[in-house]
XYZ file of C-alpha atoms in Angstrom:
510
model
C -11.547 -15.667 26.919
C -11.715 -12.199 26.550
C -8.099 -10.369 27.471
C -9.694 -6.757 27.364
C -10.476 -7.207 30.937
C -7.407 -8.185 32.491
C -5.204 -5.304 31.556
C -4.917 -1.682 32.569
C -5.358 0.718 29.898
C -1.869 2.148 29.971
C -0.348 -1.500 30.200
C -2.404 -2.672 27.263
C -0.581 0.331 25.110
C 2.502 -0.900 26.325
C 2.503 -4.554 25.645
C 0.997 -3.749 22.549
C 3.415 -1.272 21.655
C 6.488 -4.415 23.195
C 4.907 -6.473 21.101
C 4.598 -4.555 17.705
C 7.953 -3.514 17.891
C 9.485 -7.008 18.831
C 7.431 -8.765 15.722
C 8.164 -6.024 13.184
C 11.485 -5.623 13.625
C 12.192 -9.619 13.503
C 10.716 -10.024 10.564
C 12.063 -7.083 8.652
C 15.547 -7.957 10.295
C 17.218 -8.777 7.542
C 16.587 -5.988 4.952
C 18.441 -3.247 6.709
C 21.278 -3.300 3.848
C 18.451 -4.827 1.133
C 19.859 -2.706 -2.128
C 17.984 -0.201 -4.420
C 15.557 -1.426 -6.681
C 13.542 -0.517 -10.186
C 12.277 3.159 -9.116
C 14.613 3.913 -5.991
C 16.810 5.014 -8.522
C 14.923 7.694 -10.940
C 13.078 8.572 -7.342
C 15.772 8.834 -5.309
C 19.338 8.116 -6.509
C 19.346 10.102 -9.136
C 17.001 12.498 -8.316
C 19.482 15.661 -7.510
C 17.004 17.693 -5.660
C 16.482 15.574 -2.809
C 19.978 15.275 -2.169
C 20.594 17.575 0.678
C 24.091 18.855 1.774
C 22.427 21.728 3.650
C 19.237 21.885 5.908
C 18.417 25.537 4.574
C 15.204 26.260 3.681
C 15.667 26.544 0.197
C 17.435 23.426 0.091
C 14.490 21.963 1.868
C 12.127 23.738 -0.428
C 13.746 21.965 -3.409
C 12.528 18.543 -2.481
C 8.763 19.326 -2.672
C 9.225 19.722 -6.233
C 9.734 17.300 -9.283
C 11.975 18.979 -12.227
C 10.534 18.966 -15.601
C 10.892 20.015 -18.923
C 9.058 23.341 -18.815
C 8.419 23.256 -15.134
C 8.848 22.160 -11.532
C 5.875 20.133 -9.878
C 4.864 19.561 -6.752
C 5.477 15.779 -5.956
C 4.780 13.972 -3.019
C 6.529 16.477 -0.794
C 6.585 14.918 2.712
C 8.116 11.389 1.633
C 10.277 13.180 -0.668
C 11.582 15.071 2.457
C 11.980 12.626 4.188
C 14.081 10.678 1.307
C 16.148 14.509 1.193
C 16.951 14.197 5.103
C 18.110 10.760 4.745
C 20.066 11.995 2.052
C 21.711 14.361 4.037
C 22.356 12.394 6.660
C 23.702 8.887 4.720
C 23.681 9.223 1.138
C 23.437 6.019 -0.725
C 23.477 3.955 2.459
C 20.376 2.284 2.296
C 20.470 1.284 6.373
C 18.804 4.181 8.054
C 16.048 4.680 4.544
C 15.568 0.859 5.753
C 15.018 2.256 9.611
C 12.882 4.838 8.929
C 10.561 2.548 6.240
C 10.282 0.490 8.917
C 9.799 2.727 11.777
C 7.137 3.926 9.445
C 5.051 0.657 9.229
C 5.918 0.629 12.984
C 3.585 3.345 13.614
C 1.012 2.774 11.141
C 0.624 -0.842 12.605
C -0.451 0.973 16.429
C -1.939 4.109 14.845
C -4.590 0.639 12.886
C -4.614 -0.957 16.363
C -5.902 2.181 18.217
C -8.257 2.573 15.216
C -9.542 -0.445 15.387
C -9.932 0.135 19.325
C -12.383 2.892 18.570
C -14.405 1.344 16.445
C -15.401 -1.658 18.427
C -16.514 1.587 21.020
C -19.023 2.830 18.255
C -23.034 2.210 18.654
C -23.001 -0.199 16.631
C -20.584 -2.709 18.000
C -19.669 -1.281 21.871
C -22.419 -3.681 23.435
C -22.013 -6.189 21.505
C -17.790 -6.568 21.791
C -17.045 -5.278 24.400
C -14.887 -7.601 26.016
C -13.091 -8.375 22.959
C -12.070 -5.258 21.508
C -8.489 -5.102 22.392
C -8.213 -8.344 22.054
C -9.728 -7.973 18.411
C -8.086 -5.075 17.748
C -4.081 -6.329 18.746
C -4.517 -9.519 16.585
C -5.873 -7.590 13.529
C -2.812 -5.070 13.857
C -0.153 -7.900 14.526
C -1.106 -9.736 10.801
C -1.628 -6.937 9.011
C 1.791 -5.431 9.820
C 3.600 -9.115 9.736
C 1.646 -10.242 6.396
C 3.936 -10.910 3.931
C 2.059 -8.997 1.290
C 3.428 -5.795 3.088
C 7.205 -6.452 2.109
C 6.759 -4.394 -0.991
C 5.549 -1.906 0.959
C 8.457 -1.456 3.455
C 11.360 -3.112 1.567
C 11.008 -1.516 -1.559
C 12.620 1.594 -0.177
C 10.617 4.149 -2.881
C 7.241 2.629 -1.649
C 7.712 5.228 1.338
C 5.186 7.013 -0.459
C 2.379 4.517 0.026
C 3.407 3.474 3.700
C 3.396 7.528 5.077
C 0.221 8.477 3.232
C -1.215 5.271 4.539
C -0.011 5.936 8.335
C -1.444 9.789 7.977
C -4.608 7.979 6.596
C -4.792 6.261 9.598
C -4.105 9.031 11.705
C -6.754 11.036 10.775
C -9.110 7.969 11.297
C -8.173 7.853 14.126
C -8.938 11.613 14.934
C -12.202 11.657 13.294
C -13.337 8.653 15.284
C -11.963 10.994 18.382
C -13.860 13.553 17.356
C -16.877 11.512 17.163
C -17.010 10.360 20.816
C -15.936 13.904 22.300
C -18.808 15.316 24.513
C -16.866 18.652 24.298
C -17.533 20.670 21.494
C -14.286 22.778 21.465
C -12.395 19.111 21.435
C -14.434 17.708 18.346
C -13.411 21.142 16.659
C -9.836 20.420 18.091
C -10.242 16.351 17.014
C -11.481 17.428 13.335
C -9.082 19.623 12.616
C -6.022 17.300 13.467
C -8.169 15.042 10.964
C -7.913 17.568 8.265
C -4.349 17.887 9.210
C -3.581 14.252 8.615
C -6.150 14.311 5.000
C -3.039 16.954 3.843
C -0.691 15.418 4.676
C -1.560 12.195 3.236
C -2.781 13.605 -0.209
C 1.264 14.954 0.181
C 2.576 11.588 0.626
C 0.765 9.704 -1.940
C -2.595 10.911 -4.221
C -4.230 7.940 -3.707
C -4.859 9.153 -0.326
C -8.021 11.605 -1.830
C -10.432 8.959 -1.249
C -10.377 9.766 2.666
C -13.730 11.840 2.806
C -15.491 9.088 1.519
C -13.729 6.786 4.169
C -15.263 9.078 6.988
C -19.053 8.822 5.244
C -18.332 4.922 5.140
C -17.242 4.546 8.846
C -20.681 6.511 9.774
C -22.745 5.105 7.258
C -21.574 1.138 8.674
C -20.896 1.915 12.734
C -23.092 4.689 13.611
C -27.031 5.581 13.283
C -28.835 7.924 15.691
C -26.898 11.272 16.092
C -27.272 14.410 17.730
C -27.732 18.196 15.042
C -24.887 19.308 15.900
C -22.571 15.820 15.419
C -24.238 15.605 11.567
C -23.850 19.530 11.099
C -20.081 18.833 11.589
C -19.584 15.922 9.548
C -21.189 17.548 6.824
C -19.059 20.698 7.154
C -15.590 18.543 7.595
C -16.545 16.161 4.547
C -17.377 19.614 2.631
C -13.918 20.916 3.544
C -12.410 17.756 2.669
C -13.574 17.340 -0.688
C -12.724 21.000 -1.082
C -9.351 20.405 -0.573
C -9.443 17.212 -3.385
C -11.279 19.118 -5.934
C -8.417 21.687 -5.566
C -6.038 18.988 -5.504
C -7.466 17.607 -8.643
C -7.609 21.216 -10.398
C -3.717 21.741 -9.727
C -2.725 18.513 -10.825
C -4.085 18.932 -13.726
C -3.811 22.799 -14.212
C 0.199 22.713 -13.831
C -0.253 20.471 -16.887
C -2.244 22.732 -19.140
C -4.543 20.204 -20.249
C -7.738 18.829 -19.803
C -8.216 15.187 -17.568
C -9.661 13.691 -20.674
C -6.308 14.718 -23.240
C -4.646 14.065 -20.307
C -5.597 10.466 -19.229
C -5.537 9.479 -23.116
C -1.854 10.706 -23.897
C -1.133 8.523 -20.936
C -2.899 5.667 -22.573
C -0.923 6.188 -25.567
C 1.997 4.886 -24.182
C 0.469 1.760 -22.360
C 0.108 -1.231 -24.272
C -3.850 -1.839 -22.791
C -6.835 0.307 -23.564
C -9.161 1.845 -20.970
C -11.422 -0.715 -21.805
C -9.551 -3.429 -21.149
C -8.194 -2.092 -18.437
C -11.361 -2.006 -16.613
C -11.489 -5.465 -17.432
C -8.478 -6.810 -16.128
C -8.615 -4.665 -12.967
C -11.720 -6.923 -11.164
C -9.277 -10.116 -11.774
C -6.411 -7.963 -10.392
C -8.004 -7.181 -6.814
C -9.603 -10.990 -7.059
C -5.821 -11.936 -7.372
C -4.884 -9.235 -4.735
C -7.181 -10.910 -2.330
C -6.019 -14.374 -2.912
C -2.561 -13.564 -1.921
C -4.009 -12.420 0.847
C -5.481 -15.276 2.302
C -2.921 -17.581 0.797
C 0.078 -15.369 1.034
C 3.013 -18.175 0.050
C 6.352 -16.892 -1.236
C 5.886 -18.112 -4.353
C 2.758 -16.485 -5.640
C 4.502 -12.851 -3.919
C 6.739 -11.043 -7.170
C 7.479 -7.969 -8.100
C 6.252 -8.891 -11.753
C 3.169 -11.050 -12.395
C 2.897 -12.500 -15.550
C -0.846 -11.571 -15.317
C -2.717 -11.866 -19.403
C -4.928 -8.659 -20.121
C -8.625 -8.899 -20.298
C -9.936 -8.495 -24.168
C -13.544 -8.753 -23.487
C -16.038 -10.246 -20.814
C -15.116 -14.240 -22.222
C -11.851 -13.702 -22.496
C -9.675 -15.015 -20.553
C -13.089 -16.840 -18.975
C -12.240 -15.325 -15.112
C -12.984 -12.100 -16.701
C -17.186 -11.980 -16.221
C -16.803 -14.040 -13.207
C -14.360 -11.675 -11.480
C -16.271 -8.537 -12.183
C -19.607 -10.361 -10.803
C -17.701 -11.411 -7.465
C -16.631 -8.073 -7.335
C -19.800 -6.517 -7.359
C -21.096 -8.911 -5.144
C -19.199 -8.284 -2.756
C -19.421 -4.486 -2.672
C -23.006 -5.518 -3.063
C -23.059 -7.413 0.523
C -20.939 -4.893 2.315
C -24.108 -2.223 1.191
C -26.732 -4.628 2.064
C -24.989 -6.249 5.211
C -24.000 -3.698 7.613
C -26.498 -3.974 9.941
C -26.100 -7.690 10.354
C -22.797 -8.109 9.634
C -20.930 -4.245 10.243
C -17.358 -5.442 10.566
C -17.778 -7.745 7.257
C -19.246 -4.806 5.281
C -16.992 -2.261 6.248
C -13.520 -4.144 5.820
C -14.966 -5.324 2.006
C -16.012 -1.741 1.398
C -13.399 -0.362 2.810
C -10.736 -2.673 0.600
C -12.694 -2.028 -2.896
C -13.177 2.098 -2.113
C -9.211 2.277 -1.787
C -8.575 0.419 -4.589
C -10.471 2.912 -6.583
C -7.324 5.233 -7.387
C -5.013 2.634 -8.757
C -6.944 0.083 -10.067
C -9.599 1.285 -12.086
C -9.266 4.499 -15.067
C -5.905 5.207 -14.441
C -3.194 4.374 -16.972
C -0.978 2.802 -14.500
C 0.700 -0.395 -14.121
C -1.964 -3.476 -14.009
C -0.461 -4.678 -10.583
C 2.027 -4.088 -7.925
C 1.305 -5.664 -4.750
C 2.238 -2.379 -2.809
C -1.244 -0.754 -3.418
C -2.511 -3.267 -1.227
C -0.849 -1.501 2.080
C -3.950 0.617 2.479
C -6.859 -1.293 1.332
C -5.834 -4.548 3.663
C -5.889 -2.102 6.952
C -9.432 -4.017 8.075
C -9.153 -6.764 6.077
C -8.128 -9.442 9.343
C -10.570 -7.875 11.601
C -13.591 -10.715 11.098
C -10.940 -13.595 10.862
C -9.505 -12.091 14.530
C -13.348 -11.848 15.828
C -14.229 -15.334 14.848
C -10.738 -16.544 16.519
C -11.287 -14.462 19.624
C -15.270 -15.598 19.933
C -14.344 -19.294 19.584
C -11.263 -19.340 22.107
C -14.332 -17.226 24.590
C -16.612 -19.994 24.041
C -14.871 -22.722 24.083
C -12.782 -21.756 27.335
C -15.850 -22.656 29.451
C -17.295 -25.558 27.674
C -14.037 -27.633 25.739
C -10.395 -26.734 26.805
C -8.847 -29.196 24.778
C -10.479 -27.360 21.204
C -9.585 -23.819 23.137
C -5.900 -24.895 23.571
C -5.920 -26.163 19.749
C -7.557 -22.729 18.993
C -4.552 -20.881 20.529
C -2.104 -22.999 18.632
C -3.397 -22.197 15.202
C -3.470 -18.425 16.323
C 0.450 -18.567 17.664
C 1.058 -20.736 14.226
C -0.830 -18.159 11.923
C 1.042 -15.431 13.541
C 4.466 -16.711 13.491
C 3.699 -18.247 9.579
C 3.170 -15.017 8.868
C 6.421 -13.839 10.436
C 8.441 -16.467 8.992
C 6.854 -15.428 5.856
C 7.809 -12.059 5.594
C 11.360 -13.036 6.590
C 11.716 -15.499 3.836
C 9.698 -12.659 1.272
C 12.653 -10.071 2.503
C 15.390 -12.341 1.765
C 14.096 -11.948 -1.597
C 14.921 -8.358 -1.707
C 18.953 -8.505 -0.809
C 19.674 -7.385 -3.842
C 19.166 -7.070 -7.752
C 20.388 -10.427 -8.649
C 18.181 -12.158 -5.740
C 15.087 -9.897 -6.463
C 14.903 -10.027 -10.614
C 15.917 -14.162 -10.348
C 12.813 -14.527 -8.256
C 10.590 -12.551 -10.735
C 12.057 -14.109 -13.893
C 11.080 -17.834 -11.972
C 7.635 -16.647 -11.210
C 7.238 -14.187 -14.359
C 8.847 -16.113 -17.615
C 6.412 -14.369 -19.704
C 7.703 -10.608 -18.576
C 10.132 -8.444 -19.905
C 11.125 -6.747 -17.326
C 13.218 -9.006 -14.987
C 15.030 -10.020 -18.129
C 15.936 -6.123 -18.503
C 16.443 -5.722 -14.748
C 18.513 -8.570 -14.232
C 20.995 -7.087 -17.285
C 21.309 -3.601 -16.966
C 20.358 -4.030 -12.779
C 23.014 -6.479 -11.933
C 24.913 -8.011 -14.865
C 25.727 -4.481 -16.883
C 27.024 -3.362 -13.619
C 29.588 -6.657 -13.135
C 31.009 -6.261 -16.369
C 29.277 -9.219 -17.917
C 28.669 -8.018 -21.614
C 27.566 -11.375 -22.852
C 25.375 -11.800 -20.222
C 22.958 -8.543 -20.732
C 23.059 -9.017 -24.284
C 22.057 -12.520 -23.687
C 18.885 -11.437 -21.495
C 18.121 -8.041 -23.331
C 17.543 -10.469 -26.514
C 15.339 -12.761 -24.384
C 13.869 -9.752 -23.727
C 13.210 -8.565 -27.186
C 11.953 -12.072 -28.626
C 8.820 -11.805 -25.906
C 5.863 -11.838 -27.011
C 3.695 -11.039 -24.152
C 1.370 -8.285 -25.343
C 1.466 -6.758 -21.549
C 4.947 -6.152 -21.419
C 5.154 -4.460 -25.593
C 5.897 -0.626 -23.784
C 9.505 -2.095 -22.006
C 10.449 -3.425 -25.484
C 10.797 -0.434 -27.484
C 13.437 1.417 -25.762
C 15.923 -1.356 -26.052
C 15.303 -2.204 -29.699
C 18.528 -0.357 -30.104
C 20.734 -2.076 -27.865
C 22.282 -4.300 -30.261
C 23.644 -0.944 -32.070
C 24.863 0.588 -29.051
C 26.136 -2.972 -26.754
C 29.326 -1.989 -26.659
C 29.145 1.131 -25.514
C 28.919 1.692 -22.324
C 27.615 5.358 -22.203
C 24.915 4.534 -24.175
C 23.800 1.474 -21.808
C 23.385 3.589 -19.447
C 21.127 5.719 -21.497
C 19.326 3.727 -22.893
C 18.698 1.875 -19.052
C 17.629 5.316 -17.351
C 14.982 5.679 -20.171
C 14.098 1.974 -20.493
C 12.546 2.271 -16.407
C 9.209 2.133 -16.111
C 7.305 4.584 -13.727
């Protein structure tokens, strides 16, 4: 029952667009006064240079950079604008950061659907899906931007950062697939360079975004074969530029430091209570996990803390081996099964290679389901295909299985709605967010920290952050060691206030 057909290009853009907009914006309905959370504050709040009382262009200037103790870096500069304009225009209202987060996901959701267009138009899928491509392409978009898994994403007001370099990533898919199918050669030059464009200003929203060449050699290496001299000649020269640009992303971001990657990465490690080694252990169960919220994305395995027990060698916990041989066998099939299975290969390969950033040798956090906004783009595209293919079929052989076909796919979409509602309500405010981490986390410090100095410190309730901070300090979880430290001294400093807030602004994790 293919839909691709019955629609005139400029009306399928439209509905699409109608319907984007209608499903977003219902199920992110209630956040638009959700409160600050966790980072918002050292971010944002209390970050002086992004708060703008003038649009001059040193005012404006100030916001690209991130005060330290010797110097000023260059941080994230476009979301940080974009934090410094909302600034200017609302201060600590969180209602129009809310609007523009979500205006945000708005446009990466149709910027993935247009994608997604142009790839079913590539060699290796055009004849073969034709009919369906829309079709494929508007279902994909509408659970990926609905999923629940996405509320961290949007809600969590900081998480700008991942949601704009993710929309620019998009973007300059989108281009470079343009570029691809232009017969003119002044438009591919015109096509590549908004791609290039879109690569900066990505890597300026969030670093994680400097995987993108190898994005571009994965989309030719899975959808296209045969080309002409000229079309490889300028792949080759964009990729070259492209990895240019990281390697003299890389060499800033570590020259401003004055130290080498290596004495660099292990000073981090310092203050992490897991080694590299078993962080590379525990990451394979992490994007396991990742993936089995989702395809079983209920509220109650969704938190902003996971209780989730470091990997100490290959036995230990037991998922450990098993995880890391899924995950190779997966990227494993995605190499070996593009030609019989292209869509399959490219959304697994595509998932793992932008994972690569924040879940493997870098000291960060073990998990935060916000890295996840990227790496899911493609992700629905083979459960869509195999729901669009069946309804096709069995609309001329069995009505009553297509009609039951149609229902699931109105039920999985509006689950997914519901979903994300129910996952927002979550985030109304410090008390409702930390509550619903300390249920699903027991084992973590932080919500117990959180919950006192985020919403009970602030009330007035003295016995009641004492209370949690101890709960806090008898933990024993070896994951959560680092948040202990800082608040050894609370029970020195309780009653004064001053000093609670010290010790809270330095107690944050990053």
């Amino acid at each position: 029952m293919p839909i691709d057909n019955g629609l005139a290009p400029i009306k399928k853009t439209i509905s699409t667009l109608i319907i984007l907009i209608t499903l977003i914006f219902l199920s992110y309905s209630n956040t638009f006064q959700s409160s600050w959370h966790l980072d918002d504050y050292i971010n944002i709040v209390e970050r002086s240079e992004l708060h703008l009382n003038t649009l001059s262009l040193e005012s404006i200037k100030k916001t690209f950079f991130q005060k330290k103790t010797t110097h000023d870096r260059l941080y994230r500069p476009i979301p940080c604008l974009s934090f410094g304009l909302n600034w200017y225009t609302s201060q600590q209202a969180v209602l129009s950061y809310h609007l523009v987060n979500i205006s945000i996901h708005l446009l990466t959701a149709f910027t993935l659907f247009s994608v997604i267009r142009l790839l079913f138009k590539t060699p290796n899928l055009y004849l073969k899906y034709r009919s369906f491509g829309y079709s494929i392409a508007l279902l994909s978009s509408v659970i990926w931007a609905i999923h629940p898994i996405q509320t961290q994403a949007i809600t969590y007001i900081v998480q700008r950062m991942a949601s704009m370099a993710a929309l620019f990533y998009a973007v300059g898919l989108f281009f470079y697939l343009k570029g691809k199918f232009a017969t003119v050669f002044n438009k591919k030059i015109l096509f590549y360079t908004c791609c290039l464009l879109s690569y900066m200003l990505a890597i300026g929203s969030k670093e994680n975004a400097i995987v993108f060449p190898l994005s571009l050699l994965l989309v030719d290496f899975v959808f296209f074969r045969d080309e002409n001299l000229i079309s490889k000649k300028l792949l080759y020269f964009l990729i070259f530029v492209l990895l240019t640009i990281s390697f003299i992303t890389i060499i800033y971001f570590y020259g401003v430091r004055r130290t080498d990657p290596i004495t660099f990465l292990t000073k981090l490690y310092q203050i992490r209570p897991f080694s590299f080694f078993e962080r590379m252990l525990t990451e394979p169960r992490v994007l396991i996990f990742y993936l089995s919220q989702i395809f079983y994305p209920v509220g109650s395995r969704l938190s902003i803390a996971h209780d989730f027990e470091l990997s100490t060698s290959f036995l230990s916990p037991w998922t450990t081996l098993i995880s890391i041989i899924i995950v190779f066998s997966l990227i494993l099939f995605g190499v070996l099964g593009k030609k019989t299975y292209p869509i399959l290969s490219f959304s697994i390969l595509f998932y793992f290679l932008n994972h690569t950033i924040e879940s493997s040798i870098l000291p960060l956090e073990l998990i935060f389901e916000h890295r996840n906004y990227l790496p899911s783009f493609f992700l629905f595209i083979p459960i869509s295909l195999g729901l669009i293919k069946l309804l096709s079929r069995y609309n001329r052989s069995n009505k009553l299985i297509m009609y039951f076909l149609m229902v699931f796919g109105v039920v999985l979409v509006f689950s997914m709605g519901i979903g994300t509602y129910l996952r927002n309500d979550v985030w109304k405010d410090e008390k409702s967010l930390w509550n619903d981490a300390l249920m699903k986390a027991p084992s973590s410090a932080r919500p117990y920290i959180q919950l006192a100095y985020g919403h009970y410190s602030k009330i007035g309730d003295t016995k009641k952050t004492l209370e949690l901070n101890q709960k806090a300090i008898n933990l024993k979880m070896h994951s959560n060691t680092q948040m202990l430290k800082p608040w050894i001294l609370l029970e020195v400093f309780i009653t004064i206030p001053e000093n609670l807030i010290s010790l809270r602004k330095r107690g944050r994790m990053h």
